[in-house]
Each structure stands twice: as structure tokens, then as C-alpha cells.
Coordinates of C-alpha atoms in Angstrom, one line a residue:
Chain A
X631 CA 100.6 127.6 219.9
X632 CA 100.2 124.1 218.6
X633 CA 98.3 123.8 215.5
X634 CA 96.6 120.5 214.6
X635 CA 95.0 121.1 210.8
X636 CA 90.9 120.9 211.1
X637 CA 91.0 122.2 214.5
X638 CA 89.7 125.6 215.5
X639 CA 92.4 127.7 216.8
X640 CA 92.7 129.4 219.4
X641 CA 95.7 132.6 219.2
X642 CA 95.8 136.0 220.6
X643 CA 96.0 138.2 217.2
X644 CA 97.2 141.3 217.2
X645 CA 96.3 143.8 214.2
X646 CA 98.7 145.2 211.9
X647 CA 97.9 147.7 209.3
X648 CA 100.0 148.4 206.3
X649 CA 99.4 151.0 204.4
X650 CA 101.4 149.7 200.7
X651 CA 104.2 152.1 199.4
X652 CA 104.3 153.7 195.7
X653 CA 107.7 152.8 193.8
X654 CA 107.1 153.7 190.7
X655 CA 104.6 150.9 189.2
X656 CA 105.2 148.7 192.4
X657 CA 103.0 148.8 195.5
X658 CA 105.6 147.1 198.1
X659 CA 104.9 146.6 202.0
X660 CA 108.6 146.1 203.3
X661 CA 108.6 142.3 204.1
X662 CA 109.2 138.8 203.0
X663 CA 107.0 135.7 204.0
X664 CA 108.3 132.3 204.1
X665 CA 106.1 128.8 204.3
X666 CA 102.9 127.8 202.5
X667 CA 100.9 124.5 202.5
X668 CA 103.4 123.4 199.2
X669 CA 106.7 124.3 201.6
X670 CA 108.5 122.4 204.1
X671 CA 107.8 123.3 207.5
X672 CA 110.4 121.8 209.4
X673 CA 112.7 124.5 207.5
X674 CA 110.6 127.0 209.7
X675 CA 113.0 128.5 211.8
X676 CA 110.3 130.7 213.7
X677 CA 107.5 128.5 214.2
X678 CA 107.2 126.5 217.3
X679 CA 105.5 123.4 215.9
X680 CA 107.6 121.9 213.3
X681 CA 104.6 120.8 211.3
X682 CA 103.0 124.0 210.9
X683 CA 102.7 125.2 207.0
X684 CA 101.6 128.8 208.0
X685 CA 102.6 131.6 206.3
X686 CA 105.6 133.3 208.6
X687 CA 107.2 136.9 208.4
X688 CA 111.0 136.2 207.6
X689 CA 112.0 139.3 207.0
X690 CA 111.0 143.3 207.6
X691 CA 112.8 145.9 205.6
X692 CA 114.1 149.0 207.8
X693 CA 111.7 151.8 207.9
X694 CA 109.3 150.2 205.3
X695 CA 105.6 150.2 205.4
X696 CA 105.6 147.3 207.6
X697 CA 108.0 148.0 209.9
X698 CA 106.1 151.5 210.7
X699 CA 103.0 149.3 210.7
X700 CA 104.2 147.1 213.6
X701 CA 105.3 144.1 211.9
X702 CA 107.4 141.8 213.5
X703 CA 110.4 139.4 212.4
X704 CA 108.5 135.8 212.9
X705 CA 105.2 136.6 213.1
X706 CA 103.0 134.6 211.7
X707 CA 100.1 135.9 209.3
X708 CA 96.1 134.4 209.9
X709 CA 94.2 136.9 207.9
X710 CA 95.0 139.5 205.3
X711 CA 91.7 141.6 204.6
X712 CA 90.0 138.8 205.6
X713 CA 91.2 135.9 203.3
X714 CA 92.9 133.3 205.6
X715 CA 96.2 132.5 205.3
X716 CA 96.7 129.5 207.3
X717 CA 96.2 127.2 204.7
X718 CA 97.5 128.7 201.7
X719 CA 100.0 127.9 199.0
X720 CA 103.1 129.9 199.0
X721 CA 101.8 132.0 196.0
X722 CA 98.5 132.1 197.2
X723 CA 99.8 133.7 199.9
X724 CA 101.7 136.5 198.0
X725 CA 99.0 137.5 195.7
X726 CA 96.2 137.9 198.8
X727 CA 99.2 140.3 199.8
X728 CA 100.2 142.2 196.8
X729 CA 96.4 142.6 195.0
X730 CA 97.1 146.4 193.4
X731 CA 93.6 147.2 193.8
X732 CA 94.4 147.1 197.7
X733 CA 96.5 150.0 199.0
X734 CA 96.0 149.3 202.6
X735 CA 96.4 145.7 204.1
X736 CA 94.9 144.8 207.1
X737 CA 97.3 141.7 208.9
X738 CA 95.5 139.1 211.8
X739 CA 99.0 138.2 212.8
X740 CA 100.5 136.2 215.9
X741 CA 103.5 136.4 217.7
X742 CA 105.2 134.3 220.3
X743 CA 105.7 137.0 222.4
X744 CA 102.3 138.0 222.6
X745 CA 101.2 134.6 223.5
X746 CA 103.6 134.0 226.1
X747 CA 102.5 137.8 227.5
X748 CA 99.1 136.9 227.9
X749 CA 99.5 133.3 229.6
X750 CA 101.7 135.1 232.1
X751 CA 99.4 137.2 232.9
X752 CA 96.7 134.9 233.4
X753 CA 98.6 132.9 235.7
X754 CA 98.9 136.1 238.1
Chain B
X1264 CA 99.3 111.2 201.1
X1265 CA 98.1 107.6 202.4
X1266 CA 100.2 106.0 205.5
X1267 CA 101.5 102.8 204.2
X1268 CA 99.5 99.7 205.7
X1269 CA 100.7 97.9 208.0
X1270 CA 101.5 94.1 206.2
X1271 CA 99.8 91.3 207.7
X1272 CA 101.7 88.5 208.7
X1273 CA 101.0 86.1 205.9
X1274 CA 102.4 88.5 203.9
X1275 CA 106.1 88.7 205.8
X1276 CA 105.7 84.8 205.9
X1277 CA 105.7 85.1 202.0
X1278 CA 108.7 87.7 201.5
X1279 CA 111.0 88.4 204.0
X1280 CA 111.3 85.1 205.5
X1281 CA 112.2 83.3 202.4
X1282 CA 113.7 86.1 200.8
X1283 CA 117.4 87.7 201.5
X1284 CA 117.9 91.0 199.9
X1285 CA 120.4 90.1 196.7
X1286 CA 123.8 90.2 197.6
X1287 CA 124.5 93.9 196.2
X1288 CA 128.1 94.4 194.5
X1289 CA 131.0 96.4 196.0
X1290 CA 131.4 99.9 197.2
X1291 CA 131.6 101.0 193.7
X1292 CA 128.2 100.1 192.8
X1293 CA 126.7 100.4 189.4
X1294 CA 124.2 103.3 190.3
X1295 CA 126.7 105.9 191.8
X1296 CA 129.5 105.2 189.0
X1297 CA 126.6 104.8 186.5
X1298 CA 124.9 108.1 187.3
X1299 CA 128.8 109.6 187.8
X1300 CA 130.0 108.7 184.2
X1301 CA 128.1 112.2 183.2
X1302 CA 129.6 114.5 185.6
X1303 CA 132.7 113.5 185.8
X1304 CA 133.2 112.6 182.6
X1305 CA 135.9 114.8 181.0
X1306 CA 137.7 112.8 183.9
X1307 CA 137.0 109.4 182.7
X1308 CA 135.8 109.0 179.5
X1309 CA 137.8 106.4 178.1
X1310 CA 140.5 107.3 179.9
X1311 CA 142.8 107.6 176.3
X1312 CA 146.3 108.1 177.2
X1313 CA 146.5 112.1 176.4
X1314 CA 149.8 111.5 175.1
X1315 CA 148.0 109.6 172.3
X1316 CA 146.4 112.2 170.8
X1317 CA 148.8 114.8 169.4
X1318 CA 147.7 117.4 166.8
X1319 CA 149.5 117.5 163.3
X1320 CA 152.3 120.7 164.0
X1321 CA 153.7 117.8 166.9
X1322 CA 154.2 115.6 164.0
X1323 CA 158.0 116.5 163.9
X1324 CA 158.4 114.3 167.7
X1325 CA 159.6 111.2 168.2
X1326 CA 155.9 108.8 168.2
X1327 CA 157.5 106.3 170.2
X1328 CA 157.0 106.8 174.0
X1329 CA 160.2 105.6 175.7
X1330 CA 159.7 103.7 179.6
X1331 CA 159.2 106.3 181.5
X1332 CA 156.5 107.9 179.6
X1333 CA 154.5 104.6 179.5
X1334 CA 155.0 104.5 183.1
X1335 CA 153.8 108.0 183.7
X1336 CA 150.5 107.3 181.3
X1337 CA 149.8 104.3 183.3
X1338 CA 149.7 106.6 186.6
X1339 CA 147.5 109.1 185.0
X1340 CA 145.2 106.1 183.9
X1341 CA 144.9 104.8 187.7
X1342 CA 144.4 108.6 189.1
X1343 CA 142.2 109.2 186.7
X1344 CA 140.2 105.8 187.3
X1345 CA 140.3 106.6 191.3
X1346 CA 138.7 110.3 190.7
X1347 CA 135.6 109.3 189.3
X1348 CA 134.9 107.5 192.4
X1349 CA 132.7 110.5 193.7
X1350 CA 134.0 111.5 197.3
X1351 CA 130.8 112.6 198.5
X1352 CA 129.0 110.2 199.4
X1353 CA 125.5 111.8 199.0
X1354 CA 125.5 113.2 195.2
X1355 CA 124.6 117.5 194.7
X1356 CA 121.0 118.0 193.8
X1357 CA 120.0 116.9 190.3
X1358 CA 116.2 118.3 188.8
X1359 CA 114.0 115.2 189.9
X1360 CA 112.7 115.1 186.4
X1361 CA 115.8 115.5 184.7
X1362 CA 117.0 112.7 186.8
X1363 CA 113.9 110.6 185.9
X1364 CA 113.9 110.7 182.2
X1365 CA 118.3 110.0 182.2
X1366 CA 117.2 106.9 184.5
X1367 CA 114.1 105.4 182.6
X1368 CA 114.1 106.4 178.9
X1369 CA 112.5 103.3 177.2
X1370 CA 108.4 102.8 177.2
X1371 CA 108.4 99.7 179.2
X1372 CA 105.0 99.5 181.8
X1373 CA 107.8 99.5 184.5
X1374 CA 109.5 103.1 182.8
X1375 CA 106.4 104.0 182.9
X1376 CA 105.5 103.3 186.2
X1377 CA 109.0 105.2 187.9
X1378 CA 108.1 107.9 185.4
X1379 CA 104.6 108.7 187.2
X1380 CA 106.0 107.9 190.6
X1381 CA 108.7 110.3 189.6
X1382 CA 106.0 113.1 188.4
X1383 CA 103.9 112.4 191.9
X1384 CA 107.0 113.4 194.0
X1385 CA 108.0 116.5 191.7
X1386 CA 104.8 118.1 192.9
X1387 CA 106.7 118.9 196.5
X1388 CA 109.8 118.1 195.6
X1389 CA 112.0 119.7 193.4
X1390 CA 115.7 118.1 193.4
X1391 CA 117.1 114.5 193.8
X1392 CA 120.4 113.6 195.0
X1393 CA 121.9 110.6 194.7
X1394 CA 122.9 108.3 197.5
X1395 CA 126.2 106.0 197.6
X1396 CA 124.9 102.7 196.4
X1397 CA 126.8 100.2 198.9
X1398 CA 124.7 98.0 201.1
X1399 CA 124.7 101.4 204.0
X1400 CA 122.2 103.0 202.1
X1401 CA 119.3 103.0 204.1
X1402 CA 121.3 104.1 207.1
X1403 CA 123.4 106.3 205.0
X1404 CA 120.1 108.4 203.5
X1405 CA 118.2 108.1 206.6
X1406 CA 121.2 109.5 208.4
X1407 CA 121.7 112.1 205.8
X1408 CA 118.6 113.4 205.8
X1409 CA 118.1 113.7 210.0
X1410 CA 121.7 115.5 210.1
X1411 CA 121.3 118.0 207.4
X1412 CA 117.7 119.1 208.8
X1413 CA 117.7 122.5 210.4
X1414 CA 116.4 121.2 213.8
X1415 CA 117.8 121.5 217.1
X1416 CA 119.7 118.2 218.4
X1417 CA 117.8 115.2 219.1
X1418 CA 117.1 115.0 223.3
X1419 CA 118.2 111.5 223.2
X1420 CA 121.7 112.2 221.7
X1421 CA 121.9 114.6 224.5
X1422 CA 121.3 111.9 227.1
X1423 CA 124.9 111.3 229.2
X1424 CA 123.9 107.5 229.1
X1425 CA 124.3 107.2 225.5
X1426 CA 127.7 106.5 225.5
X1427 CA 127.4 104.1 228.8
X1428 CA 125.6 101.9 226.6
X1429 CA 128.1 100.0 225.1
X1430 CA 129.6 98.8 227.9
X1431 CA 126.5 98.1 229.9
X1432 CA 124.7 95.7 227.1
X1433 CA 128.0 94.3 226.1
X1434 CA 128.8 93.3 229.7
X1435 CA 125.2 91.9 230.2
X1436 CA 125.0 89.7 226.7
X1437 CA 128.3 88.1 225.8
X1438 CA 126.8 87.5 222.5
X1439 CA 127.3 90.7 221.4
X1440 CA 131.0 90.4 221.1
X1441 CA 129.9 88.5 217.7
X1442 CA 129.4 92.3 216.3
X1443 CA 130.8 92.4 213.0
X1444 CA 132.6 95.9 212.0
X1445 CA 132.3 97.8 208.8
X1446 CA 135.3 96.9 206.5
X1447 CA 137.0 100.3 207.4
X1448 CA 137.2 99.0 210.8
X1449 CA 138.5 95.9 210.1
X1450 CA 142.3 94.5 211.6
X1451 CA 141.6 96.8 214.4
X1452 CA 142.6 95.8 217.7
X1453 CA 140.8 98.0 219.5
X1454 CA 138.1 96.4 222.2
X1455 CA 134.6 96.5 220.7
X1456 CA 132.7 98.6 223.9
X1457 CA 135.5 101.4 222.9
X1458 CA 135.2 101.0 219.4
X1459 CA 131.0 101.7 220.0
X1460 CA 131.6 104.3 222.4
X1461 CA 133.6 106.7 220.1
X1462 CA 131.4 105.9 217.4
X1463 CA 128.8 107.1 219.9
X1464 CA 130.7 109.9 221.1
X1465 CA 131.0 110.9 217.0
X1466 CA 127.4 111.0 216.2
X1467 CA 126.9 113.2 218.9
X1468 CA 129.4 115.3 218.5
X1469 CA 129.0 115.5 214.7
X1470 CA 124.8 116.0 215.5
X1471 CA 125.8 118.9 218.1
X1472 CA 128.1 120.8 215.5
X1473 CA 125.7 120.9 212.6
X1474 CA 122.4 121.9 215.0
X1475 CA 124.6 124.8 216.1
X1476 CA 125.2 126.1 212.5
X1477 CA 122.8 129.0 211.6
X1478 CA 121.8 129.2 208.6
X1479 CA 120.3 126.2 206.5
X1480 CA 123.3 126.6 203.8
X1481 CA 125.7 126.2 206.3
X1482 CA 124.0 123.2 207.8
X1483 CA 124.3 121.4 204.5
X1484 CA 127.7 121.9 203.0
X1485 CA 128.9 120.6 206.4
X1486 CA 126.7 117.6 206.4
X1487 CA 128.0 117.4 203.0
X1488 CA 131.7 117.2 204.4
X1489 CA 130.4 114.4 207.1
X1490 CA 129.1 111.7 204.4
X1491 CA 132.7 111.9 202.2
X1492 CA 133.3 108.4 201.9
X1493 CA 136.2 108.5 205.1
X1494 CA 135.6 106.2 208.2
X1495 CA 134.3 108.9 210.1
X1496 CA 131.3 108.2 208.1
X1497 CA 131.2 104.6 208.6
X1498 CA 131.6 105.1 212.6
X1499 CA 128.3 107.0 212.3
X1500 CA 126.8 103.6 210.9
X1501 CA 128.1 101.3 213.4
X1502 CA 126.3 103.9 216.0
X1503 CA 123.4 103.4 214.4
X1504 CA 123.4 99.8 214.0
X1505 CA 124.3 99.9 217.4
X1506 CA 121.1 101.7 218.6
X1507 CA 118.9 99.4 216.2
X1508 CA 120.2 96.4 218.3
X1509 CA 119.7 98.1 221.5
X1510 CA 115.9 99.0 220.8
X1511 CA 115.7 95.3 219.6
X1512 CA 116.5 94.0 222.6
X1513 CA 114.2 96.8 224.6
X1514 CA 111.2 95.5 222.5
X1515 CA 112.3 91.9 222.8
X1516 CA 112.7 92.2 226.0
X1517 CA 108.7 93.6 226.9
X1518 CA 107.5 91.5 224.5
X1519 CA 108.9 88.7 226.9
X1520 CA 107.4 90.5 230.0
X1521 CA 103.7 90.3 227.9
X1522 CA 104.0 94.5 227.5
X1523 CA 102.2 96.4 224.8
X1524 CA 104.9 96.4 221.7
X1525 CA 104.7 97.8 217.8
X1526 CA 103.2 95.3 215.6
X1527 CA 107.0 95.5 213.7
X1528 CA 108.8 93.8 216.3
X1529 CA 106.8 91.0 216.6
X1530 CA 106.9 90.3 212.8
X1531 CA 110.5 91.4 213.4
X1532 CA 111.5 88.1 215.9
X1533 CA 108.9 86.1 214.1
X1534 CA 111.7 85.4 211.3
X1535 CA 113.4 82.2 211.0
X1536 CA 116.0 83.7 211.0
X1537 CA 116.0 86.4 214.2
X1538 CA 114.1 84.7 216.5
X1539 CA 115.9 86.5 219.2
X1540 CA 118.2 90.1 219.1
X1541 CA 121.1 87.4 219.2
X1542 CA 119.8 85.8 216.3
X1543 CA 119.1 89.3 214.6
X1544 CA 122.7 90.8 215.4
X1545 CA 124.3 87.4 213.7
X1546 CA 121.6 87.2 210.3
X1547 CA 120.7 90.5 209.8
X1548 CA 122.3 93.3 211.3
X1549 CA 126.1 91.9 210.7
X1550 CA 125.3 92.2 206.9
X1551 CA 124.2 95.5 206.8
X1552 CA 126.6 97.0 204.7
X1553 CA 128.5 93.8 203.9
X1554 CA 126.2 91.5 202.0
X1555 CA 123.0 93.0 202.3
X1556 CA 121.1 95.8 203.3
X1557 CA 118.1 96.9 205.4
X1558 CA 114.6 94.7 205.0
X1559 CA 111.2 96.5 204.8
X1560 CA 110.7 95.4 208.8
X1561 CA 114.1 96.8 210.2
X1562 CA 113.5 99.8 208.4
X1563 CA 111.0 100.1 211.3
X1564 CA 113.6 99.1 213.4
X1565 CA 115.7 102.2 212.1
X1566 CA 113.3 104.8 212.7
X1567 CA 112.5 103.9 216.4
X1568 CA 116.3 103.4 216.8
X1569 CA 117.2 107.2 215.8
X1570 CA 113.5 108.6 216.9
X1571 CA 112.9 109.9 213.3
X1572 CA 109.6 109.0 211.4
X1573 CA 111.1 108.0 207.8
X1574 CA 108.6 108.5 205.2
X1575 CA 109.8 106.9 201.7
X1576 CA 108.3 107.1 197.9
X1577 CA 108.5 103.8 197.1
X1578 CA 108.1 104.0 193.2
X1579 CA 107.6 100.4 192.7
X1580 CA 103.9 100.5 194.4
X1581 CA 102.6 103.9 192.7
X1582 CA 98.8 104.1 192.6
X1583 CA 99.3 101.5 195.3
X1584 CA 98.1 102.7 199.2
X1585 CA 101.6 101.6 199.5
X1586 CA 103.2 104.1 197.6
X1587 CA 103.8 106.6 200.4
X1588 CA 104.8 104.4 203.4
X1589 CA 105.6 105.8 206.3
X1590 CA 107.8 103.8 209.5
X1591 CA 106.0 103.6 211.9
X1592 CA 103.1 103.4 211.2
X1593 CA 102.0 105.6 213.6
X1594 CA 104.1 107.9 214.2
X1595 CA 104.4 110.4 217.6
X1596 CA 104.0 113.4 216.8
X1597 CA 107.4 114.9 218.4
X1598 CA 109.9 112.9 215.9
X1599 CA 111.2 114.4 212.9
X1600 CA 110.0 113.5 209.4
X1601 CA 113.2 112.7 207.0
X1602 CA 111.7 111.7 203.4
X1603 CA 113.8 109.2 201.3
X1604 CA 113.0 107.3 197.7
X1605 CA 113.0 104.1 196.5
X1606 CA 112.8 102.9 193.6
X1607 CA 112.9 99.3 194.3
X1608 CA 113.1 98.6 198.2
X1609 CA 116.5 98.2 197.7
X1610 CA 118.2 101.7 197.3
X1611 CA 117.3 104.6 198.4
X1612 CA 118.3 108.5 197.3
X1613 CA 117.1 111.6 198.8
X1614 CA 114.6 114.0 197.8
X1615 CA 115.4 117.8 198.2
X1616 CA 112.5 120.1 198.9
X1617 CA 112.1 123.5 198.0
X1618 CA 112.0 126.2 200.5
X1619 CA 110.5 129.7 199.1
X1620 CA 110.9 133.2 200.6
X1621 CA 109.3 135.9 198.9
X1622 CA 109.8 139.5 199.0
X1623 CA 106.6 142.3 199.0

């Protein structure tokens, strides 16, 4: 997907649903996000345009919330509850994720895969 | 963050024309054994004979050092000397701000001036390393900064041709044979299309084994062990002059045949004193990394030659449009950015960004 800032995009989202678990005082969801407008994108090893300062999953803990969820490795977060996250800070970005009043999160995310799944099968 | 504007050419018949970049000093240039001093400085301070110093219980021994011991000092002395030459070339990562108030510490308007340039780049980035002061700096930051990138390898390193270059140019312009070679290259015997060639082969190579590294750590303590002051370091540089000459000739050449070519290479031939790429090899780039280094227009030259947009911080023109300028101008959108700093135009060190993972 290339992403030119100011531009509508255009992505196939899928949505993924985590549902925040209890650790004591902590609410945690299982996963680590790299990138942010304030990062450096061409350290992005998941995003296919090198310029791209979206907020990317880099990691999902085994059996966490997310994992069950659905969340992928590399997936790149557009929405969280509604707030976008395509042109967010890297700390902007954590806090729309880890708000305590918000047990459940609801992702916009897309995924490589997904994209390439759906052009294939609008070329048949 | 303004693109830098592109100068009109009154303005180049003003500077660059007239103007030679000041003969730098030596290898051991002020900056790098300047900004060393600190770090290595139980090394070198003073270097005081250690047999001078003795602590009162030694008392009893004989205070006169006989021949030998002199001798032995004297090695220590020299050793010592040589160590605080840094072997990497490219500094580790200092805090930019730290770096900033070591550098400027008076309240002059120019301190003053590098002091909010300084604060302007610590907004996205966090570290500053140091680059080797010689007159290879632009090439050797430039260089530094593509490498240690985590991207895959460049297509046109990848190209079979590359290293048919040499010999195909050389062949067709005799006057390339007046190439001058870095000092680590000089007394060899060796015919100049091989001598290119392997420096050729080398960048790729070199490219090749740090795009296949994984993780961004890796990538960069091997870069690291690349820039270490050894002539495999200086090969890379006569590779990359090499390419610069080559594009120079490409743009010279459509420029001949009335093609569309970047406003920089026109004000690049329309110097006295490189009228033509022969004229350009002979001035110009011969004396980049003997007497002089890159100018402002062949830093254009640079980017096209390794297909990476370079953006600098030119501290000098803060609150200027020019403070952020970016070769070329305009950019394509498939070439990697590499970011350098300047704080005059005539060295350059390189900025190190910070790169955040977070986990929920």
C-alpha cells in the first residue's frame, strides 16, 4: 500500500478486538508498536514504503490478549476505538492504546497479506 | 522542514567560482583529536613519563633512569601519542546537546546561532557522532550513513555492469588516466581500471554483507568495523569518486545532446574551473581528500552518483530557508534519505535518530 501523507487511503482493514488483561494494577494487551510521526521510518522493517511513519505491530506476546485477538506481527494500526493512528506521535500512540478507562480495544489494522489476498482475487 | 532553494546563478558566480574550499590540515585534523582529547584522555593527557611520578615509600630507588629506561619511556610516549588517534573513523554516539554546549560554550551571536541550530535538530534527533575530519568527509558521512541504514542493497550496486565501468570509460577518455589516488594508494603499481574495479567490487561486496545482517545492531557495529581508518575504507571512496565522475560525464554528455538535465550540472560545468568532466576530474575531484573537500554543487553530484537523497542541517543558515537543504532538490521518491550536519559547509558529522518500541 503506498501512502502519500494528505491523501485518502485506500486499505482493506481487518478488525481486531482486544479485550485488555488484569495484572495486578496493569491493564496489558500482549504487544509492542514501533514507528510514530517523531520516529524514523526507514528503520521500519515491516512497512513496504520506507517513508511511512505509521504506527506498526513489532511484536505479539504468546497467548496474550492480542495474540488471541488476532493480531499479527507487522501489522499496521489505522484506528484504535476510533482515534486514528496514522499520524500520531510515538506516545500518542501508546496512550490511545493503554487509556485504563478502556478495557476492550477495538484495532482498524492492515496487513500485507490481506492486501495482497484481495488483489489476487480481483484479478481472477 | 523547508527544501533548500535551489541558488541562482549569480549566486555560484559569487562563491564557488572564486572560492576554493581552505586547504584543510592533515588526517589528524583538529576536530577529531580536539573532540578525542576527552575520551581518550587517561591515554594522552600530557603524556608524563609514568616513571616520573613515584609515590614517597619508592623513595629508597635509584631516581636516575639509566638508557634503557629512557628509551623504553620514549616508546611509551610514541604508543601512547599514536592511540589517541581514534581508529574508528565515525566517533560512538555522543547526546547532541551534550555535544553542543562542549563545542560552543561562549555567548558569541555565532555560539548562539550553532546552539539553536543544535536545539532545532534535537527535536528528532537524539545523538551525534563525530565524523573523521580529513578532506573525505562528505563522502565519508554520506557513505556512513547509506551503509549503516537498515535497507536492502541498492539495485544499482547489484547491476553486473558496475564493475565493467572502469574499463569501458577509461578506454573511451584517455584523460582519465590523470585520476589521482588517495594517499593509501599511492607507489602502487597496479593499473588504474583494476585498481577501480576492486574498489568497485568492495563497495559492493561490503553493501551486500551489511544488507544481509538482521537486526539493526548488527548492521551498525559492522559498518562500524568498515569506516576504521584502513584502506579498505579509502577504496570505498575512490568508488565513489569514481561514480561522481561517471554521472558527470552522463549529464555532460546530454547536456551536449540539448536533453533535459538538473539545474546542478549546468552550474556544475559553468565553473572556470570544470568546464568539462576532464576539467572537473583534474580541479575538483583529484583534491577531494587531498587538498580540499566536496563544494555545495558536487554535493549534488554525490547524491545522484550513489542514488541517495542527502539531507544536511546546515547550522550556519538557521532560521534561513536554507537551513534544511536537501540534494537534489527534487528528490525521486525511491532513493534513500541519509541526514548529515554541518556546521560550516565544510565538515560534516552524523546525526543518530531514535528509534522507539514500546511494549502494552
Amino acid at each position: 500500500m503506498s501512502y502519500i501523507p494528505g491523501q485518502p487511503v485506500t486499505a482493506v482493514v481487518q478488525r481486531v478486538e482486544i479485550h485488555k488483561l488484569r495484572q495486578g494494577e496493569n491493564l496489558i494487551l500482549g504487544f509492542s508498536i514501533g514507528g510514530g510521526i517523531d520516529q524514523d521510518p526507514s528503520q521500519n522493517p515491516f512497512s513496504e514504503d520506507k517513508t511511512d511513519k505509521g504506527i506498526y505491530v513489532t511484536r505479539v506476546s504468546e497467548g496474550g490478549p492480542a495474540e488471541i485477538a488476532g493480531l499479527q506481527i507487522g501489522d499496521k494500526i489505522m484506528q484504535v476505538n476510533g482515534w486514528d493512528m496514522t499520524m500520531v506521535t510515538h506516545d500518542q500512540a501508546r496512550r490511545r492504546l493503554t487509556k485504563r478507562s478502556e478495557e476492550v480495544v477495538r484495532l482498524l489494522v492492515t496487513r500485507q497479506s490481506l492486501q495482497k489476498a484481495v488483489q489476487q482475487s480481483m484479478l481472477s | 522542514m523547508s527544501r533548500g532553494t535551489m541558488p541562482h546563478p549569480g549566486a555560484w558566480a559569487d562563491q564557488s567560482c572564486v572560492e576554493k574550499p581552505a586547504p584543510e590540515p592533515g588526517p589528524s585534523s583538529p576536530r577529531m583529536t580536539r573532540a578525542a582529547a576527552p575520551e581518550g584522555g587517561k591515554a594522552a593527557a600530557g603524556g608524563q613519563p609514568r616513571a616520573a611520578v613515584r609515590c614517597p615509600a619508592e623513595q629508597e630507588e635509584d631516581m636516575y633512569r639509566d638508557e634503557y629506561e629512557i628509551e623504553k619511556e620514549k616508546e611509551l610516549l610514541i604508543h601512547e601519542r599514536g592511540s589517541s588517534e581514534p581508529r574508528l573513523s565515525v566517533a560512538p554516539e555522543m547526546d547532541i546537546m551534550d555535544y553542543c554546549k562542549k563545542e560552543w560554550r561562549g555567548t558569541t551571536q555565532k555560539a548562539t546561532c550553532m546552539k539553536k541550530g543544535y536545539e532545532e535538530v534535537s527535536q528528532k534527533f537524539t545523538s551525534i557522532r563525530r565524523v573523521r575530519g580529513d578532506n573525505y568527509c562528505a563522502l565519508r558521512a554520506t557513505l556512513f550513513q547509506a551503509m549503516s541504514q537498515p535497507a536492502a542493497l541498492p539495485t544499482w550496486l547489484q547491476d553486473p555492469e558496475l564493475t565493467l565501468l572502469p574499463e569501458k570509460l577509461i578506454s573511451k577518455y584517455n584523460w582519465i588516466k590523470q585520476w589521482k589516488l588517495g594517499l593509501k594508494f599511492e607507489g602502487k603499481s597496479e593499473d588504474l581500471v583494476d585498481q577501480i574495479k576492486e574498489s568497485l567490487t568492495l563497495l559492493r561486496k561490503k553493501w551486500a554483507g551489511l544488507a544481509e545482517l538482521r537486526t539493526a545492531e548488527a548492521r551498525q557495529a559492522a559498518c562500524d568495523e568498515l569506516f576504521t581508518n584502513e584502506e579498505e575504507e579509502y577504496s570505498l571512496y575512490e568508488a565513489v569518486k569514481f561514480l561522481m565522475l561517471n554521472r558527470a560525464i552522463e549529464l555532460y554528455d546530454d547536456k551536449e545532446k540539448g536533453k533535459d538535465v538538473p539545474l546542478f550540472s549546468v552550474l556544475l560545468f559553468a565553473r572556470d574551473t570544470s568546464s568539462d568532466p576532464g576539467q572537473l576530474l583534474k580541479n575538483h575531484l583529484n583534491q577531494v581528500g587531498h587538498t580540499g573537500g566536496l563544494e555545495q554543487v558536487e554535493m549534488f553530484l554525490l547524491a545522484y552518483a550513489v542514488r541517495h537523497t542527502i539531507q544536511v542541517y546546515r547550522l550556519s543558515k538557521y532560521s534561513t530557508e536554507e537551513f534544511v537543504t536537501v540534494y537534489p532538490t527534487d528528490p525521486p521518491r525511491e532513493w534513500p534519505v541519509v541526514t548529515l550536519i554541518a556546521e560550516d559547509d565544510r565538515h560534516y558529522n552524523v546525526p543518530v535518530r531514535v528509534c522507539e518500541e514500546t511494549s502494552l
